mmCIF file of C-alpha atoms and ligand atoms in Angstrom:
data_model
loop_
_atom_site.group_PDB
_atom_site.id
_atom_site.type_symbol
_atom_site.label_atom_id
_atom_site.label_comp_id
_atom_site.label_asym_id
_atom_site.label_seq_id
_atom_site.Cartn_x
_atom_site.Cartn_y
_atom_site.Cartn_z
ATOM 1 C CA MET P 1 15.526 -30.507 29.294
ATOM 2 C CA ARG P 2 12.973 -28.263 30.945
ATOM 3 C CA VAL P 3 9.252 -28.122 30.223
ATOM 4 C CA ALA P 4 8.706 -27.817 26.520
ATOM 5 C CA ASP P 5 6.314 -24.849 26.572
ATOM 6 C CA GLU P 6 8.861 -22.259 27.731
ATOM 7 C CA PRO P 7 12.132 -23.507 26.247
ATOM 8 C CA VAL P 8 15.260 -21.354 26.324
ATOM 9 C CA VAL P 9 16.527 -21.307 22.753
ATOM 10 C CA LEU P 10 19.675 -19.776 21.324
ATOM 11 C CA GLY P 11 19.370 -18.681 17.685
ATOM 12 C CA ILE P 12 22.234 -18.107 15.262
ATOM 13 C CA GLU P 13 21.880 -16.125 12.028
ATOM 14 C CA THR P 14 24.716 -15.772 9.489
ATOM 15 C CA SER P 15 22.991 -15.993 6.087
ATOM 16 C CA CYS P 16 24.150 -12.605 4.807
ATOM 17 C CA ASP P 17 26.156 -9.789 6.416
ATOM 18 C CA GLU P 18 24.775 -9.827 9.979
ATOM 19 C CA THR P 19 26.166 -12.135 12.648
ATOM 20 C CA GLY P 20 23.169 -12.425 14.945
ATOM 21 C CA ILE P 21 22.867 -14.370 18.193
ATOM 22 C CA GLY P 22 19.572 -14.147 20.029
ATOM 23 C CA ILE P 23 18.259 -15.882 23.123
ATOM 24 C CA VAL P 24 14.550 -16.291 23.894
ATOM 25 C CA ARG P 25 12.471 -18.034 26.530
ATOM 26 C CA GLY P 26 9.323 -19.118 24.718
ATOM 27 C CA SER P 27 8.167 -15.911 23.049
ATOM 28 C CA THR P 28 10.064 -13.645 25.449
ATOM 29 C CA LEU P 29 13.144 -11.970 24.002
ATOM 30 C CA LEU P 30 16.090 -12.167 26.407
ATOM 31 C CA SER P 31 18.888 -10.819 24.188
ATOM 32 C CA ASP P 32 19.595 -10.022 20.565
ATOM 33 C CA ALA P 33 23.289 -9.405 19.857
ATOM 34 C CA ILE P 34 24.281 -8.320 16.349
ATOM 35 C CA ALA P 35 27.598 -7.646 14.628
ATOM 36 C CA SER P 36 27.270 -6.302 11.089
ATOM 37 C CA SER P 37 29.895 -6.267 8.353
ATOM 38 C CA VAL P 38 27.836 -3.812 6.289
ATOM 39 C CA ASP P 39 30.548 -1.108 6.422
ATOM 40 C CA GLU P 40 33.086 -3.509 4.889
ATOM 41 C CA HIS P 41 30.813 -4.023 1.867
ATOM 42 C CA ALA P 42 29.843 -0.375 1.389
ATOM 43 C CA ARG P 43 32.614 0.489 -1.071
ATOM 44 C CA PHE P 44 31.570 -2.434 -3.302
ATOM 45 C CA GLY P 45 27.911 -1.333 -3.341
ATOM 46 C CA GLY P 46 26.725 -4.800 -2.284
ATOM 47 C CA VAL P 47 27.567 -7.725 -0.015
ATOM 48 C CA VAL P 48 30.812 -9.556 -0.931
ATOM 49 C CA PRO P 49 30.373 -13.219 0.142
ATOM 50 C CA GLU P 50 34.009 -13.908 1.110
ATOM 51 C CA VAL P 51 34.187 -10.724 3.170
ATOM 52 C CA ALA P 52 30.932 -11.660 4.924
ATOM 53 C CA SER P 53 32.160 -15.190 5.780
ATOM 54 C CA ARG P 54 35.406 -13.912 7.266
ATOM 55 C CA ALA P 55 33.530 -11.300 9.300
ATOM 56 C CA HIS P 56 31.171 -13.990 10.688
ATOM 57 C CA LEU P 57 34.174 -16.051 11.804
ATOM 58 C CA GLU P 58 35.650 -13.097 13.640
ATOM 59 C CA ALA P 59 32.364 -11.970 15.181
ATOM 60 C CA MET P 60 30.935 -15.347 16.236
ATOM 61 C CA VAL P 61 32.500 -15.835 19.679
ATOM 62 C CA PRO P 62 32.306 -12.199 20.861
ATOM 63 C CA THR P 63 28.670 -11.977 19.709
ATOM 64 C CA LEU P 64 27.812 -15.239 21.471
ATOM 65 C CA GLU P 65 29.424 -13.977 24.654
ATOM 66 C CA ARG P 66 27.491 -10.713 24.418
ATOM 67 C CA ALA P 67 24.170 -12.516 23.909
ATOM 68 C CA CYS P 68 24.782 -14.639 27.019
ATOM 69 C CA ARG P 69 25.918 -11.660 29.088
ATOM 70 C CA GLU P 70 22.973 -9.451 28.095
ATOM 71 C CA SER P 71 20.408 -12.188 28.745
ATOM 72 C CA GLY P 72 21.993 -13.473 31.953
ATOM 73 C CA VAL P 73 21.655 -16.967 30.444
ATOM 74 C CA ALA P 74 24.588 -19.364 30.750
ATOM 75 C CA LEU P 75 25.127 -21.778 27.862
ATOM 76 C CA ARG P 76 24.282 -24.744 30.099
ATOM 77 C CA ASP P 77 20.793 -23.241 30.607
ATOM 78 C CA VAL P 78 20.042 -23.315 26.870
ATOM 79 C CA ASP P 79 17.546 -26.065 25.949
ATOM 80 C CA ALA P 80 18.046 -26.033 22.183
ATOM 81 C CA ILE P 81 20.061 -24.351 19.447
ATOM 82 C CA ALA P 82 18.478 -23.015 16.255
ATOM 83 C CA VAL P 83 20.496 -21.836 13.281
ATOM 84 C CA THR P 84 19.718 -20.513 9.812
ATOM 85 C CA SER P 85 20.688 -23.312 7.415
ATOM 86 C CA GLY P 86 19.350 -21.562 4.294
ATOM 87 C CA PRO P 87 18.610 -19.789 2.058
ATOM 88 C CA GLY P 88 21.616 -17.463 1.984
ATOM 89 C CA LEU P 89 25.300 -17.235 1.095
ATOM 90 C CA THR P 90 26.861 -20.697 1.394
ATOM 91 C CA GLY P 91 30.135 -19.658 3.031
ATOM 92 C CA ALA P 92 28.329 -17.377 5.467
ATOM 93 C CA LEU P 93 25.758 -20.062 6.369
ATOM 94 C CA LEU P 94 28.550 -22.573 6.996
ATOM 95 C CA VAL P 95 30.011 -20.424 9.775
ATOM 96 C CA GLY P 96 26.696 -20.333 11.637
ATOM 97 C CA VAL P 97 25.864 -23.998 11.105
ATOM 98 C CA ALA P 98 29.338 -25.166 12.172
ATOM 99 C CA SER P 99 29.092 -23.031 15.316
ATOM 100 C CA ALA P 100 25.611 -24.386 16.087
ATOM 101 C CA LYS P 101 26.805 -27.979 15.709
ATOM 102 C CA ALA P 102 29.762 -27.328 18.007
ATOM 103 C CA LEU P 103 27.448 -25.870 20.662
ATOM 104 C CA ALA P 104 24.876 -28.658 20.281
ATOM 105 C CA LEU P 105 27.513 -31.349 20.535
ATOM 106 C CA SER P 106 29.375 -29.849 23.485
ATOM 107 C CA LEU P 107 26.194 -28.988 25.444
ATOM 108 C CA GLY P 108 24.332 -32.157 24.510
ATOM 109 C CA ARG P 109 21.340 -30.213 23.172
ATOM 110 C CA PRO P 110 19.264 -30.606 19.991
ATOM 111 C CA VAL P 111 19.992 -28.426 16.971
ATOM 112 C CA TYR P 112 17.374 -27.139 14.514
ATOM 113 C CA GLY P 113 18.634 -25.985 11.114
ATOM 114 C CA VAL P 114 15.876 -23.581 10.067
ATOM 115 C CA ASN P 115 14.644 -21.679 7.063
ATOM 116 C CA HIS P 116 15.614 -17.991 7.125
ATOM 117 C CA LEU P 117 12.301 -16.815 5.647
ATOM 118 C CA ALA P 118 10.216 -18.712 8.202
ATOM 119 C CA ALA P 119 12.401 -17.159 10.907
ATOM 120 C CA HIS P 120 11.551 -13.661 9.582
ATOM 121 C CA VAL P 121 7.875 -14.569 10.015
ATOM 122 C CA ALA P 122 8.391 -16.013 13.511
ATOM 123 C CA ALA P 123 10.174 -12.819 14.657
ATOM 124 C CA ASP P 124 6.856 -11.076 15.116
ATOM 125 C CA ARG P 125 5.908 -13.428 17.979
ATOM 126 C CA LEU P 126 8.506 -11.597 20.058
ATOM 127 C CA GLU P 127 6.754 -8.290 19.506
ATOM 128 C CA HIS P 128 3.043 -8.978 19.015
ATOM 129 C CA GLY P 129 2.553 -12.434 20.532
ATOM 130 C CA PRO P 130 1.313 -15.608 18.821
ATOM 131 C CA LEU P 131 0.977 -15.407 15.049
ATOM 132 C CA PRO P 132 -2.573 -15.396 13.694
ATOM 133 C CA GLU P 133 -3.184 -18.612 11.763
ATOM 134 C CA PRO P 134 -3.403 -18.271 8.883
ATOM 135 C CA CYS P 135 -1.547 -15.065 8.111
ATOM 136 C CA MET P 136 -0.026 -13.599 4.967
ATOM 137 C CA ALA P 137 3.632 -12.575 5.113
ATOM 138 C CA LEU P 138 5.295 -10.070 2.800
ATOM 139 C CA LEU P 139 9.057 -10.486 3.250
ATOM 140 C CA VAL P 140 11.118 -7.799 1.584
ATOM 141 C CA SER P 141 14.844 -7.385 2.101
ATOM 142 C CA GLY P 142 18.111 -7.007 0.218
ATOM 143 C CA GLY P 143 18.181 -10.718 -0.537
ATOM 144 C CA HIS P 144 14.553 -11.757 -0.894
ATOM 145 C CA SER P 145 11.040 -10.595 -1.799
ATOM 146 C CA SER P 146 8.359 -13.175 -1.127
ATOM 147 C CA LEU P 147 4.678 -13.416 -0.477
ATOM 148 C CA LEU P 148 3.930 -16.356 1.820
ATOM 149 C CA LEU P 149 0.698 -17.870 3.057
ATOM 150 C CA VAL P 150 1.487 -19.096 6.563
ATOM 151 C CA GLU P 151 -0.870 -21.705 8.025
ATOM 152 C CA ASP P 152 1.665 -22.829 10.644
ATOM 153 C CA VAL P 153 5.144 -21.325 10.708
ATOM 154 C CA THR P 154 6.667 -24.638 11.861
ATOM 155 C CA SER P 155 5.221 -26.803 9.111
ATOM 156 C CA GLY P 156 2.889 -25.184 6.634
ATOM 157 C CA VAL P 157 4.108 -22.253 4.571
ATOM 158 C CA GLU P 158 3.091 -21.830 0.943
ATOM 159 C CA GLN P 159 5.002 -19.485 -1.328
ATOM 160 C CA LEU P 160 2.479 -17.592 -3.441
ATOM 161 C CA GLY P 161 5.077 -15.517 -5.226
ATOM 162 C CA SER P 162 8.585 -14.110 -5.168
ATOM 163 C CA THR P 163 10.813 -11.812 -7.160
ATOM 164 C CA ILE P 164 11.778 -13.035 -10.605
ATOM 165 C CA ASP P 165 14.853 -10.767 -10.685
ATOM 166 C CA ASP P 166 16.046 -8.173 -8.155
ATOM 167 C CA ALA P 167 14.869 -8.216 -4.540
ATOM 168 C CA ALA P 168 13.049 -5.071 -3.362
ATOM 169 C CA GLY P 169 15.939 -4.002 -1.103
ATOM 170 C CA GLU P 170 18.412 -4.635 -3.897
ATOM 171 C CA ALA P 171 16.406 -2.247 -6.098
ATOM 172 C CA PHE P 172 16.540 0.401 -3.339
ATOM 173 C CA ASP P 173 20.301 -0.104 -3.036
ATOM 174 C CA LYS P 174 20.942 0.095 -6.794
ATOM 175 C CA VAL P 175 18.758 3.150 -7.327
ATOM 176 C CA ALA P 176 20.387 4.844 -4.347
ATOM 177 C CA ARG P 177 23.747 4.287 -6.006
ATOM 178 C CA LEU P 178 22.453 5.857 -9.241
ATOM 179 C CA LEU P 179 21.373 8.884 -7.223
ATOM 180 C CA GLY P 180 24.743 9.154 -5.455
ATOM 181 C CA LEU P 181 23.390 8.016 -2.073
ATOM 182 C CA PRO P 182 25.383 5.677 0.257
ATOM 183 C CA PHE P 183 24.943 1.905 0.697
ATOM 184 C CA PRO P 184 22.677 0.437 1.934
ATOM 185 C CA GLY P 185 20.412 2.809 0.077
ATOM 186 C CA GLY P 186 16.954 2.040 1.469
ATOM 187 C CA PRO P 187 17.058 4.345 4.491
ATOM 188 C CA HIS P 188 18.563 7.166 2.371
ATOM 189 C CA ILE P 189 15.875 6.898 -0.311
ATOM 190 C CA ASP P 190 13.229 6.794 2.420
ATOM 191 C CA ARG P 191 14.612 10.005 3.922
ATOM 192 C CA GLU P 192 15.128 11.848 0.603
ATOM 193 C CA ALA P 193 11.648 10.836 -0.555
ATOM 194 C CA ARG P 194 10.009 12.727 2.301
ATOM 195 C CA ALA P 195 10.915 15.992 0.582
ATOM 196 C CA GLY P 196 10.042 14.742 -2.909
ATOM 197 C CA ASP P 197 6.994 14.463 -5.168
ATOM 198 C CA PRO P 198 5.938 10.800 -5.582
ATOM 199 C CA ALA P 199 4.077 11.711 -8.798
ATOM 200 C CA TYR P 200 7.052 13.527 -10.381
ATOM 201 C CA VAL P 201 7.869 10.578 -12.675
ATOM 202 C CA GLU P 202 5.424 7.748 -13.390
ATOM 203 C CA PHE P 203 7.827 4.790 -13.177
ATOM 204 C CA PRO P 204 6.682 1.313 -14.329
ATOM 205 C CA ARG P 205 4.912 -1.093 -11.954
ATOM 206 C CA GLY P 206 6.424 -4.509 -12.780
ATOM 207 C CA LEU P 207 4.155 -7.538 -13.335
ATOM 208 C CA THR P 208 0.894 -5.692 -12.763
ATOM 209 C CA SER P 209 -0.546 -5.593 -16.291
ATOM 210 C CA GLY P 210 -3.008 -8.044 -17.908
ATOM 211 C CA ARG P 211 -0.868 -10.803 -19.432
ATOM 212 C CA ASP P 212 1.778 -10.692 -16.661
ATOM 213 C CA MET P 213 -0.929 -11.000 -14.032
ATOM 214 C CA GLU P 214 -2.078 -14.300 -15.495
ATOM 215 C CA ARG P 215 1.310 -15.926 -14.945
ATOM 216 C CA HIS P 216 2.821 -13.788 -12.206
ATOM 217 C CA ARG P 217 -0.068 -12.491 -10.114
ATOM 218 C CA PHE P 218 1.919 -12.646 -6.847
ATOM 219 C CA ASP P 219 5.449 -12.398 -8.248
ATOM 220 C CA PHE P 220 7.565 -9.253 -8.277
ATOM 221 C CA SER P 221 10.010 -7.768 -10.763
ATOM 222 C CA PHE P 222 12.104 -4.713 -9.968
ATOM 223 C CA SER P 223 14.875 -4.800 -12.540
ATOM 224 C CA GLY P 224 12.776 -2.990 -15.198
ATOM 225 C CA LEU P 225 12.017 -0.260 -12.693
ATOM 226 C CA LYS P 226 15.703 0.094 -11.836
ATOM 227 C CA THR P 227 16.556 0.374 -15.553
ATOM 228 C CA ALA P 228 13.788 2.951 -16.056
ATOM 229 C CA VAL P 229 15.254 5.093 -13.278
ATOM 230 C CA ALA P 230 18.745 4.719 -14.774
ATOM 231 C CA ARG P 231 17.502 5.801 -18.236
ATOM 232 C CA TRP P 232 15.630 8.753 -16.768
ATOM 233 C CA VAL P 233 18.674 9.945 -14.788
ATOM 234 C CA GLU P 234 20.999 9.454 -17.805
ATOM 235 C CA ALA P 235 18.701 11.492 -20.052
ATOM 236 C CA ARG P 236 18.699 14.338 -17.540
ATOM 237 C CA GLU P 237 22.466 14.280 -17.239
ATOM 238 C CA ARG P 238 22.890 14.156 -21.017
ATOM 239 C CA ASP P 239 20.818 17.308 -21.278
ATOM 240 C CA GLY P 240 23.060 18.899 -18.667
ATOM 241 C CA GLU P 241 20.181 19.315 -16.250
ATOM 242 C CA PRO P 242 20.364 18.645 -12.508
ATOM 243 C CA VAL P 243 18.744 15.445 -11.228
ATOM 244 C CA PRO P 244 15.994 16.211 -8.685
ATOM 245 C CA VAL P 245 17.117 13.503 -6.236
ATOM 246 C CA ALA P 246 14.226 13.834 -3.775
ATOM 247 C CA ASP P 247 11.595 13.683 -6.544
ATOM 248 C CA VAL P 248 13.192 10.675 -8.267
ATOM 249 C CA ALA P 249 13.623 8.906 -4.907
ATOM 250 C CA ALA P 250 9.971 9.554 -4.024
ATOM 251 C CA SER P 251 8.718 8.438 -7.464
ATOM 252 C CA PHE P 252 10.819 5.261 -7.368
ATOM 253 C CA GLN P 253 9.741 4.454 -3.812
ATOM 254 C CA GLU P 254 6.111 5.027 -4.755
ATOM 255 C CA ALA P 255 6.394 2.504 -7.601
ATOM 256 C CA VAL P 256 7.973 -0.188 -5.369
ATOM 257 C CA CYS P 257 5.523 0.324 -2.504
ATOM 258 C CA ASP P 258 2.517 0.462 -4.827
ATOM 259 C CA VAL P 259 3.351 -2.968 -6.269
ATOM 260 C CA LEU P 260 4.180 -4.532 -2.888
ATOM 261 C CA ALA P 261 1.072 -3.188 -1.156
ATOM 262 C CA ARG P 262 -1.213 -3.973 -4.088
ATOM 263 C CA LYS P 263 -0.090 -7.606 -4.411
ATOM 264 C CA ALA P 264 -0.019 -8.263 -0.671
ATOM 265 C CA VAL P 265 -3.554 -6.943 -0.139
ATOM 266 C CA ASP P 266 -4.801 -8.779 -3.240
ATOM 267 C CA ALA P 267 -3.299 -12.037 -1.895
ATOM 268 C CA CYS P 268 -5.045 -11.564 1.461
ATOM 269 C CA ARG P 269 -8.390 -10.919 -0.217
ATOM 270 C CA ARG P 270 -8.165 -13.817 -2.650
ATOM 271 C CA ARG P 271 -7.091 -16.285 0.035
ATOM 272 C CA GLY P 272 -9.463 -14.947 2.699
ATOM 273 C CA VAL P 273 -6.696 -13.947 5.132
ATOM 274 C CA ASP P 274 -7.289 -11.078 7.591
ATOM 275 C CA ASP P 275 -3.766 -10.571 8.938
ATOM 276 C CA LEU P 276 -0.787 -9.316 6.960
ATOM 277 C CA LEU P 277 2.708 -9.396 8.385
ATOM 278 C CA ILE P 278 5.547 -7.404 6.814
ATOM 279 C CA GLY P 279 9.172 -8.358 7.521
ATOM 280 C CA GLY P 280 12.695 -7.941 6.136
ATOM 281 C CA GLY P 281 14.774 -4.764 6.033
ATOM 282 C CA VAL P 282 12.451 -2.960 3.578
ATOM 283 C CA ALA P 283 9.621 -3.293 6.138
ATOM 284 C CA ALA P 284 11.327 -0.334 7.831
ATOM 285 C CA ASN P 285 10.235 1.837 4.883
ATOM 286 C CA SER P 286 7.835 4.506 6.094
ATOM 287 C CA ARG P 287 5.878 4.765 2.840
ATOM 288 C CA LEU P 288 5.446 0.981 2.505
ATOM 289 C CA ARG P 289 4.024 0.777 5.958
ATOM 290 C CA ALA P 290 1.627 3.727 5.562
ATOM 291 C CA MET P 291 0.429 2.666 2.122
ATOM 292 C CA THR P 292 -0.112 -0.964 3.111
ATOM 293 C CA GLU P 293 -1.968 -0.034 6.289
ATOM 294 C CA GLU P 294 -4.209 2.345 4.385
ATOM 295 C CA ARG P 295 -5.082 -0.122 1.606
ATOM 296 C CA ALA P 296 -5.394 -3.143 3.908
ATOM 297 C CA GLY P 297 -7.579 -1.154 6.287
ATOM 298 C CA ARG P 298 -10.130 -0.572 3.522
ATOM 299 C CA HIS P 299 -10.710 -4.335 3.443
ATOM 300 C CA GLY P 300 -10.603 -4.979 7.186
ATOM 301 C CA ILE P 301 -7.125 -6.524 6.969
ATOM 302 C CA ARG P 302 -4.864 -5.972 9.978
ATOM 303 C CA VAL P 303 -1.167 -5.203 9.362
ATOM 304 C CA ARG P 304 1.603 -6.307 11.734
ATOM 305 C CA VAL P 305 5.128 -4.972 11.384
ATOM 306 C CA PRO P 306 7.738 -5.826 14.018
ATOM 307 C CA ARG P 307 10.067 -3.035 15.142
ATOM 308 C CA PRO P 308 12.972 -2.424 12.721
ATOM 309 C CA ALA P 309 15.545 -4.389 14.770
ATOM 310 C CA LEU P 310 13.354 -7.485 14.442
ATOM 311 C CA CYS P 311 12.650 -6.869 10.724
ATOM 312 C CA THR P 312 16.281 -6.897 9.622
ATOM 313 C CA ASP P 313 18.354 -10.078 9.929
ATOM 314 C CA ASN P 314 18.934 -11.040 13.564
ATOM 315 C CA GLY P 315 19.474 -14.082 15.766
ATOM 316 C CA ALA P 316 16.352 -13.564 17.874
ATOM 317 C CA MET P 317 14.075 -14.408 14.943
ATOM 318 C CA VAL P 318 15.875 -17.729 14.519
ATOM 319 C CA ALA P 319 15.546 -18.405 18.244
ATOM 320 C CA ALA P 320 11.830 -17.482 18.092
ATOM 321 C CA LEU P 321 11.239 -20.048 15.352
ATOM 322 C CA GLY P 322 13.332 -22.589 17.278
ATOM 323 C CA ALA P 323 11.218 -22.070 20.409
ATOM 324 C CA GLU P 324 8.040 -22.596 18.405
ATOM 325 C CA LEU P 325 9.478 -25.806 16.920
ATOM 326 C CA VAL P 326 10.397 -27.109 20.378
ATOM 327 C CA SER P 327 6.998 -26.160 21.823
ATOM 328 C CA ARG P 328 5.185 -27.938 19.006
ATOM 329 C CA GLY P 329 7.307 -31.043 19.456
ATOM 330 C CA ARG P 330 8.923 -30.951 16.018
ATOM 331 C CA SER P 331 11.930 -33.207 15.458
ATOM 332 C CA PRO P 332 15.358 -31.543 15.483
ATOM 333 C CA SER P 333 17.871 -31.805 12.634
ATOM 334 C CA ALA P 334 20.600 -34.414 12.450
ATOM 335 C CA LEU P 335 24.055 -33.333 13.626
ATOM 336 C CA ASP P 336 25.347 -33.604 10.063
ATOM 337 C CA LEU P 337 22.770 -31.105 8.812
ATOM 338 C CA PRO P 338 23.912 -29.368 5.621
ATOM 339 C CA VAL P 339 23.573 -25.739 4.563
ATOM 340 C CA ASP P 340 21.309 -25.086 1.603
ATOM 341 C CA SER P 341 21.791 -21.756 -0.178
ATOM 342 C CA THR P 342 18.484 -22.205 -2.044
ATOM 343 C CA MET P 343 16.459 -23.865 0.736
ATOM 344 C CA PRO P 344 12.796 -23.777 -0.358
ATOM 345 C CA ILE P 345 10.136 -22.466 2.015
ATOM 346 C CA THR P 346 8.383 -25.833 1.901
ATOM 347 C CA GLU P 347 11.299 -26.960 4.082
ATOM 348 C CA ILE P 348 11.169 -25.232 7.489
ATOM 349 C CA VAL P 349 13.646 -27.529 9.290
ATOM 350 C CA ALA P 350 16.640 -29.097 7.531
HETATM 351 O O1 KG4 N 1 16.743 -7.770 6.071
HETATM 352 P P1 KG4 N 1 17.983 -6.996 5.766
HETATM 353 O O2 KG4 N 1 18.698 -6.301 6.890
HETATM 354 O O3 KG4 N 1 19.067 -7.912 5.106
HETATM 355 C C1 KG4 N 1 18.855 -8.727 4.012
HETATM 356 O O4 KG4 N 1 19.032 -8.216 2.906
HETATM 357 O O5 KG4 N 1 18.500 -9.925 4.210
HETATM 358 O O6 KG4 N 1 17.569 -5.932 4.642
HETATM 359 C C2 KG4 N 1 18.482 -4.981 4.140
HETATM 360 C C3 KG4 N 1 17.797 -4.229 3.019
HETATM 361 C C4 KG4 N 1 18.733 -3.302 2.260
HETATM 362 O O7 KG4 N 1 18.550 -3.516 0.879
HETATM 363 C C5 KG4 N 1 18.258 -1.914 2.675
HETATM 364 O O8 KG4 N 1 18.467 -0.930 1.682
HETATM 365 C C6 KG4 N 1 16.795 -2.151 2.925
HETATM 366 O O9 KG4 N 1 16.731 -3.422 3.540
HETATM 367 N N1 KG4 N 1 16.210 -1.132 3.799
HETATM 368 C C7 KG4 N 1 15.246 -0.261 3.397
HETATM 369 C C8 KG4 N 1 14.992 0.607 4.491
HETATM 370 N N2 KG4 N 1 15.801 0.207 5.530
HETATM 371 C C9 KG4 N 1 16.525 -0.852 5.084
HETATM 372 N N3 KG4 N 1 14.615 -0.147 2.232
HETATM 373 C C10 KG4 N 1 13.701 0.833 2.124
HETATM 374 N N4 KG4 N 1 13.413 1.702 3.107
HETATM 375 C C11 KG4 N 1 14.014 1.642 4.307
HETATM 376 N N5 KG4 N 1 13.720 2.500 5.279
HETATM 377 ZN ZN1 ZN N 2 16.562 -11.737 5.763
#
């Protein structure tokens, strides 16, 4: 294997509906090939695990070939393989982990089974360079909503809070469906909201009141908000009145972003952290970004958001974490590494 400080790492991501294969050299992105099965899930309004697994199987080899072609890296030049081993959909994870083992075994290279959430954090190295240590990470996607205190992305991540029901992206998707917008709903709500009044309806801000804050200061809850939107829309329809889609979208989005920004900035202040990273598909939301930057800025907190392609699930983020693990001399996983659909963030490498 070559010098450890600039390792070529191939990353495989299959935890949900994206088959991602990325190749990096140290913190330089060489390729990031993605095949998404999102269109196959659209008519169900959410990701269907069996459909996702089958799509990963079909996409794996072509996506791997594309990643190698686009990077100009041959498989024999890869120093290590990294793969998401959890959390995620078990059947989908199995496709990635089995592929990673096959590559590791045939190439004679180490394999790192890594935590998907830590990989989201590591993605930002590819865009903005080394991560500040410590940094706070707000990860918001269709499958997860977490607030993490990151001392060292390869070994020391503390979960301060997470969603106790729906993930933030899931709430966007469900509310979009209520409003007759396509799946995945986040980008559609974002766009509709630009023409709407964010103060049109004062929707509830979950887990932000007195008693809840004692037990759930850094946790999130979005299912009450989703129900509130549903009730509001139903009442309008019952009265035979049109639903002002842009205004409801803007009011809903305002409620989600208010809670996310408020808790993330509060966490930074209480833990004395000056850098806030936002990742996951919902990080693409224009209002979340603007609101967080504005509120963080008031307290001298810097906000880092990778470009959208690095925020959503991709293989490059897994490779980025793998490269950091190799550079820091962390031990690889065993070749019989399992998948873990509920892998905790205290475990970065399986
Ligand atoms: O990270 P991601 O691609 O996949 C996982 O769920 O892990 O995130 C997808 C989620 C979807 O729920 C989608 O609606 C949401 O991210 N999303 C957005 C925006 N773009 C994507 N939510 C709000 N605003 C957006 N602009
Ligand atoms: Zn994700």
